[in-house]
Tab-separated table of C-alpha atoms in Angstrom:
chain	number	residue	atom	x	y	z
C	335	UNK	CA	136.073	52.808	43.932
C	336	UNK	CA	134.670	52.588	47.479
C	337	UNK	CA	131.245	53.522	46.525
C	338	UNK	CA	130.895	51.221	43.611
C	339	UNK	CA	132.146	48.389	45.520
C	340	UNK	CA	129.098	49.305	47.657
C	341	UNK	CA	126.683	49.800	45.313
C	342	UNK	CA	127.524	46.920	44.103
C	343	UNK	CA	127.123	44.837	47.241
C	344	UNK	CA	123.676	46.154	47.652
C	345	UNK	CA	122.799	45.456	44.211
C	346	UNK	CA	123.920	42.115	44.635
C	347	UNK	CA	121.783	42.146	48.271
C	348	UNK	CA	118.624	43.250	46.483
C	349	UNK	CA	118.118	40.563	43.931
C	350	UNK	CA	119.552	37.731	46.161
C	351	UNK	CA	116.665	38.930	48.860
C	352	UNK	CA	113.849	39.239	46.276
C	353	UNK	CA	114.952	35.353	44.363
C	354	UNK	CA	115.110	34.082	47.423
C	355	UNK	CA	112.069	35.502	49.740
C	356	UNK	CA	109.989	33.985	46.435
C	357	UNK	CA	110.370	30.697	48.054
C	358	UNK	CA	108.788	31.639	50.812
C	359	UNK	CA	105.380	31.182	48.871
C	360	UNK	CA	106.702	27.778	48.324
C	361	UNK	CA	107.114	26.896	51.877
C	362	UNK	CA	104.272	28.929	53.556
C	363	UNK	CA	102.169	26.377	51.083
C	364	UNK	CA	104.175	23.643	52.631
C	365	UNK	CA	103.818	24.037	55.744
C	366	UNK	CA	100.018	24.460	55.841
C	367	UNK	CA	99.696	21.072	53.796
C	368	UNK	CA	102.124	19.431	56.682
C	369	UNK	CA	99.859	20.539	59.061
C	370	UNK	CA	100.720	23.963	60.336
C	371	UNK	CA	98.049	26.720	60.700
C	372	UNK	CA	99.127	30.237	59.793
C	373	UNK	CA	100.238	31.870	62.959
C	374	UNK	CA	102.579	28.747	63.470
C	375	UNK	CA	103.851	29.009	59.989
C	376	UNK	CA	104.716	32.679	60.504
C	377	UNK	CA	106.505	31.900	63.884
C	378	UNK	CA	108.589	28.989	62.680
C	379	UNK	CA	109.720	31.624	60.000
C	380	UNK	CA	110.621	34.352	61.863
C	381	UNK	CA	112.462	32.164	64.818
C	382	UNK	CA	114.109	29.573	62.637
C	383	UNK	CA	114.721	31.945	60.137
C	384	UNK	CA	116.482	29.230	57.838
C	385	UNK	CA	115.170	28.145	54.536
C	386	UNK	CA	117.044	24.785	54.703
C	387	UNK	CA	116.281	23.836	58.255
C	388	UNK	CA	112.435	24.695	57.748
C	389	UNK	CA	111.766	22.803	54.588
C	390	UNK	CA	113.806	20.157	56.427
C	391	UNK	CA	111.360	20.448	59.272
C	392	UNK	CA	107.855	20.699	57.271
C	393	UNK	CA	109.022	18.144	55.083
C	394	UNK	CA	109.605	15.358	57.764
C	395	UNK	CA	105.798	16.462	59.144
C	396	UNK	CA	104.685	16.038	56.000
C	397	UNK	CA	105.867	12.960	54.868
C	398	UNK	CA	104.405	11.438	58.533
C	399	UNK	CA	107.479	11.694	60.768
C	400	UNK	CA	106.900	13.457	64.424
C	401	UNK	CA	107.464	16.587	65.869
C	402	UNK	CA	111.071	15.671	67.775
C	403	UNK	CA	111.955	13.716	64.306
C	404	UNK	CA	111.273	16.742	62.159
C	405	UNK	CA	113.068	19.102	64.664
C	406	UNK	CA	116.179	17.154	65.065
C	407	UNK	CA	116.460	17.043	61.358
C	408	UNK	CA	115.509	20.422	60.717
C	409	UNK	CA	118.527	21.303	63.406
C	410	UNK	CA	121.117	19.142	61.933
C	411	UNK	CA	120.440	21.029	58.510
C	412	UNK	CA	120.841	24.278	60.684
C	413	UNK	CA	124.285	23.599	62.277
C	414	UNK	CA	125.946	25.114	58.893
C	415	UNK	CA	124.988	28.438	59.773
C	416	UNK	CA	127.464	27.917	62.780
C	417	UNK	CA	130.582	27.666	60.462
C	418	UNK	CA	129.319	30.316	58.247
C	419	UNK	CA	129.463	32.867	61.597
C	420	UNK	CA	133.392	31.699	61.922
C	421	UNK	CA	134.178	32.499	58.128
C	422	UNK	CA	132.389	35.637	59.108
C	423	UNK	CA	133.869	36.898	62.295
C	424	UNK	CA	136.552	39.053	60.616
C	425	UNK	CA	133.827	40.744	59.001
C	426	UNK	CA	131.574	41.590	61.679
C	427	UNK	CA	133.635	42.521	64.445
C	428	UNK	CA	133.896	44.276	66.675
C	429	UNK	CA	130.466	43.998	67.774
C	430	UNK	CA	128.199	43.909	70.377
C	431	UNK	CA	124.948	43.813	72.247
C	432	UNK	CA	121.552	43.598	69.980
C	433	UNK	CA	123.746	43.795	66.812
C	434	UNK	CA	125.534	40.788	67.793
C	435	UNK	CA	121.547	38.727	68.463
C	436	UNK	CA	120.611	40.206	65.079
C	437	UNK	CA	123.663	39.278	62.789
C	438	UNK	CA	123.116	35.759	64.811
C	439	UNK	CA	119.794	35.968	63.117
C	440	UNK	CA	120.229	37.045	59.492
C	441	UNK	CA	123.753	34.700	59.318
C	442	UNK	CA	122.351	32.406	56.918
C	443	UNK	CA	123.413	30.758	53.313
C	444	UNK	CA	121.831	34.401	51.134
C	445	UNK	CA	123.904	36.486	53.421
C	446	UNK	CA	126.966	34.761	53.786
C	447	UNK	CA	127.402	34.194	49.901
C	448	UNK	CA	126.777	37.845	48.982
C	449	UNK	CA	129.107	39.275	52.172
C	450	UNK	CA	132.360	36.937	50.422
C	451	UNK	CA	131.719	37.263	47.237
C	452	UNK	CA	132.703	40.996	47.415
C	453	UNK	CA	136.542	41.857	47.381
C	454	UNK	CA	138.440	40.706	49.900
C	455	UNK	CA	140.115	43.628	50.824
C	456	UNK	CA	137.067	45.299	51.292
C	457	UNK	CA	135.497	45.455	54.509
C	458	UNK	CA	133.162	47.512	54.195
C	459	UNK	CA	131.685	46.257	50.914
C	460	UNK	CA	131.504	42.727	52.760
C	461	UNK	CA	129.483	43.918	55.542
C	462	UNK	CA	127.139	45.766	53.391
C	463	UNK	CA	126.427	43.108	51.589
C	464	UNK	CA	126.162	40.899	54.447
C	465	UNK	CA	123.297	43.020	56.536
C	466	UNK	CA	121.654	44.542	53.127
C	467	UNK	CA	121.066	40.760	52.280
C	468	UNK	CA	120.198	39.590	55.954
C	469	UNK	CA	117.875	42.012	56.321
C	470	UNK	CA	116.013	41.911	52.750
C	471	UNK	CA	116.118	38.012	52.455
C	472	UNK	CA	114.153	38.009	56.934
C	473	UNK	CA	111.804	40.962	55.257
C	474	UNK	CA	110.582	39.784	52.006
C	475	UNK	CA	110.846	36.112	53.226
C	476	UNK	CA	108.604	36.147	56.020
C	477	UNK	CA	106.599	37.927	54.337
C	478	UNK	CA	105.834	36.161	51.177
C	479	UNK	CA	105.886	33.177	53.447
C	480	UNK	CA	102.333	34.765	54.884
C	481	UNK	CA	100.971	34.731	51.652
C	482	UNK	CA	101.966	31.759	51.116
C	483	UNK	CA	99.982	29.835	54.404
C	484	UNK	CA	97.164	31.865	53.516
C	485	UNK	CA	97.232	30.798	50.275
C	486	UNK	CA	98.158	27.197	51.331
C	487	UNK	CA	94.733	25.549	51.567
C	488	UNK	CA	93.761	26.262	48.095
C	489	UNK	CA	96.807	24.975	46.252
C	490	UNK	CA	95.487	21.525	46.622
C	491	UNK	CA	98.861	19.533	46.848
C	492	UNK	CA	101.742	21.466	46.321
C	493	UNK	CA	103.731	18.531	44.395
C	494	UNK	CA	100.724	20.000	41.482
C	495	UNK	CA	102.523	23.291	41.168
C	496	UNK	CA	106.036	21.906	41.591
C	497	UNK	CA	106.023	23.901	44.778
C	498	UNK	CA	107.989	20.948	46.651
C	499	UNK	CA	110.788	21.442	44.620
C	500	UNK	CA	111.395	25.063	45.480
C	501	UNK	CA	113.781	24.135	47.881
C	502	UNK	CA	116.196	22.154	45.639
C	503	UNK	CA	115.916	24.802	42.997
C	504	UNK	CA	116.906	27.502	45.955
C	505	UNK	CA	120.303	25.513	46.973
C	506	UNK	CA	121.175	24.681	43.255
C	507	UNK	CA	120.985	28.695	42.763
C	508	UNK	CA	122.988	29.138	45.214
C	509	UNK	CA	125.875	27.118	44.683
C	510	UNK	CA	125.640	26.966	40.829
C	511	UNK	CA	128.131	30.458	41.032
C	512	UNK	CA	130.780	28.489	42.595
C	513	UNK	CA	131.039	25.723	40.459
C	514	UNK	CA	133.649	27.415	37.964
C	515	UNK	CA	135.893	25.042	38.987
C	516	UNK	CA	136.736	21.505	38.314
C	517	UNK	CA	137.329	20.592	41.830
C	518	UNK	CA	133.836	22.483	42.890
C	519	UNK	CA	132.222	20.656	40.391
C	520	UNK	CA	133.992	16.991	41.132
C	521	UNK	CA	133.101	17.499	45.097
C	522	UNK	CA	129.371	18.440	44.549
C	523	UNK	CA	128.997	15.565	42.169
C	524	UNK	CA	130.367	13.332	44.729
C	525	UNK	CA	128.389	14.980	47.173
C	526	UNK	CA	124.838	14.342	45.246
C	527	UNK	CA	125.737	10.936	44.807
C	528	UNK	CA	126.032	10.054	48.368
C	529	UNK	CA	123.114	12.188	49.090
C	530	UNK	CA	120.980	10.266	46.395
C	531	UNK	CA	122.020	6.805	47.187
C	532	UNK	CA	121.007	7.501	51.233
C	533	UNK	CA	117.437	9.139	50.070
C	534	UNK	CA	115.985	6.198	49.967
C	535	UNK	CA	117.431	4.179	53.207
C	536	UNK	CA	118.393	6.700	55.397
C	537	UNK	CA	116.139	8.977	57.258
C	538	UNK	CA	115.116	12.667	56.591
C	539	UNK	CA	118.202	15.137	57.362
C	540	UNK	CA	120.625	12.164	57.196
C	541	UNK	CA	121.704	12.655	53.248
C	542	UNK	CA	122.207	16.145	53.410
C	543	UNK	CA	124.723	15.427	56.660
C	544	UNK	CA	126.361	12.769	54.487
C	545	UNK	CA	126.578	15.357	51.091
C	546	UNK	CA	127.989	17.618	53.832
C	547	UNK	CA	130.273	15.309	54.874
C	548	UNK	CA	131.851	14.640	51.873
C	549	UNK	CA	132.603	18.130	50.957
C	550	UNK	CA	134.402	18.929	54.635
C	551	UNK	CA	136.135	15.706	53.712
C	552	UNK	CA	137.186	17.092	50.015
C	553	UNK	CA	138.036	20.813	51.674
C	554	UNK	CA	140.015	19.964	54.652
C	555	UNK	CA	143.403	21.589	54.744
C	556	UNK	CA	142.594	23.079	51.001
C	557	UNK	CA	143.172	26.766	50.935
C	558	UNK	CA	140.534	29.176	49.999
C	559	UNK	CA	141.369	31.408	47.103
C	560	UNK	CA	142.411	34.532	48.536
C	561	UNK	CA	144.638	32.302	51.185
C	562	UNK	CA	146.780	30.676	48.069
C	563	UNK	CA	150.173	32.705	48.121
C	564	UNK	CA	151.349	34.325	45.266
């Protein structure tokens, strides 16, 4: 049972890495229309490393904001990937050394959703899925996101190829899975309702806190599954 529960982590890994290192075309296109030559595209990628938080960034650029705006935003939209490293401590550890910098690195939304959606009680099968999908989503990521800057300044506007809404599309794929429930679905409802009603008044990053906001609200003190006894 051991070795199907790993191969299916690292199924799960491999398409997760290849759906999501598509959008890197997306944002590679992005980022050259915000202003962004190549070589900075491609080093924003591979040090931010965070879809969210780099859309977040290019997209305050782009729509005329400056460079401390668009990096306080795009770290705001980052500090989730903080929590996800303390739902994934028991995973990783122990620990050490370059390993710990690199699962630092690849800790992001892809990885953390494939490492707990494997069995609980199987802690192996979580941390393959974790660094299969850490590693494939930083590889084919960064570089799709090449082709994408190169391929940037002959899109014409991005918004033409429905490009700038590769982003949305990325985070509604990723939480769609966990919506089985009615209180999932009741908490991201109330969350895009708060975020929609502060698009237009509040400034980039801000609605996305807010949506965040409301679900820590909704989940405080609420057990996880595998936490509710018997």
């Amino acid at each position: 049972m051991a070795g199907v529960s790993l191969d299916t982590a690292r199924q799960h890994a491999l398409s997760v890495s290849l759906a999501t290192g598509a959008y890197g075309l997306s944002f590679g296109a992005l980022s050259v229309a915000a202003g962004l030559d190549v070589w900075q595209t491609l080093a924003l990628s591979l040090l931010v490393f965070s879809g969210g938080s780099q859309f977040a960034f290019v997209g305050v650029l782009g729509a005329g904001g400056g460079p401390w705006a668009a990096v306080a935003t795009s770290t705001f939209v980052g500090i989730r990937n903080g929590f996800y490293g303390v739902g994934l401590a028991p995973v990783l550890r122990p620990m050490r050394g370059w390993r710990r910098a690199w699962a630092a690195q690849v800790t992001i939304d892809e990885s953390t959703a494939v490492a707990l959606a494997q069995p609980h009680d199987d802690l192996e099968a979580r941390r393959t899925g974790f660094w299969w999908t850490g590693v494939g989503v930083f590889l084919a990521w960064n570089a799709i996101t090449v082709v994408g800057a190169l391929l940037g300044s002959r899109l014409g506007d991005p918004a033409d190829w429905g490009l700038d809404a590769a982003a949305a599309a990325a985070f509604l794929a990723l939480v769609w899975p966990r919506l089985a429930s009615r209180r999932a679905q009741a908490v991201a409802g109330a969350s895009a309702v708060v975020a929609l009603a502060l698009t237009p008044v509040a400034p980039a990053g801000v609605p996305v806190l807010a949506a965040a906001a409301v679900a820590i609200v909704a989940g405080w003190g609420h057990p996880r599954p595998e936490e509710v006894p018997e």
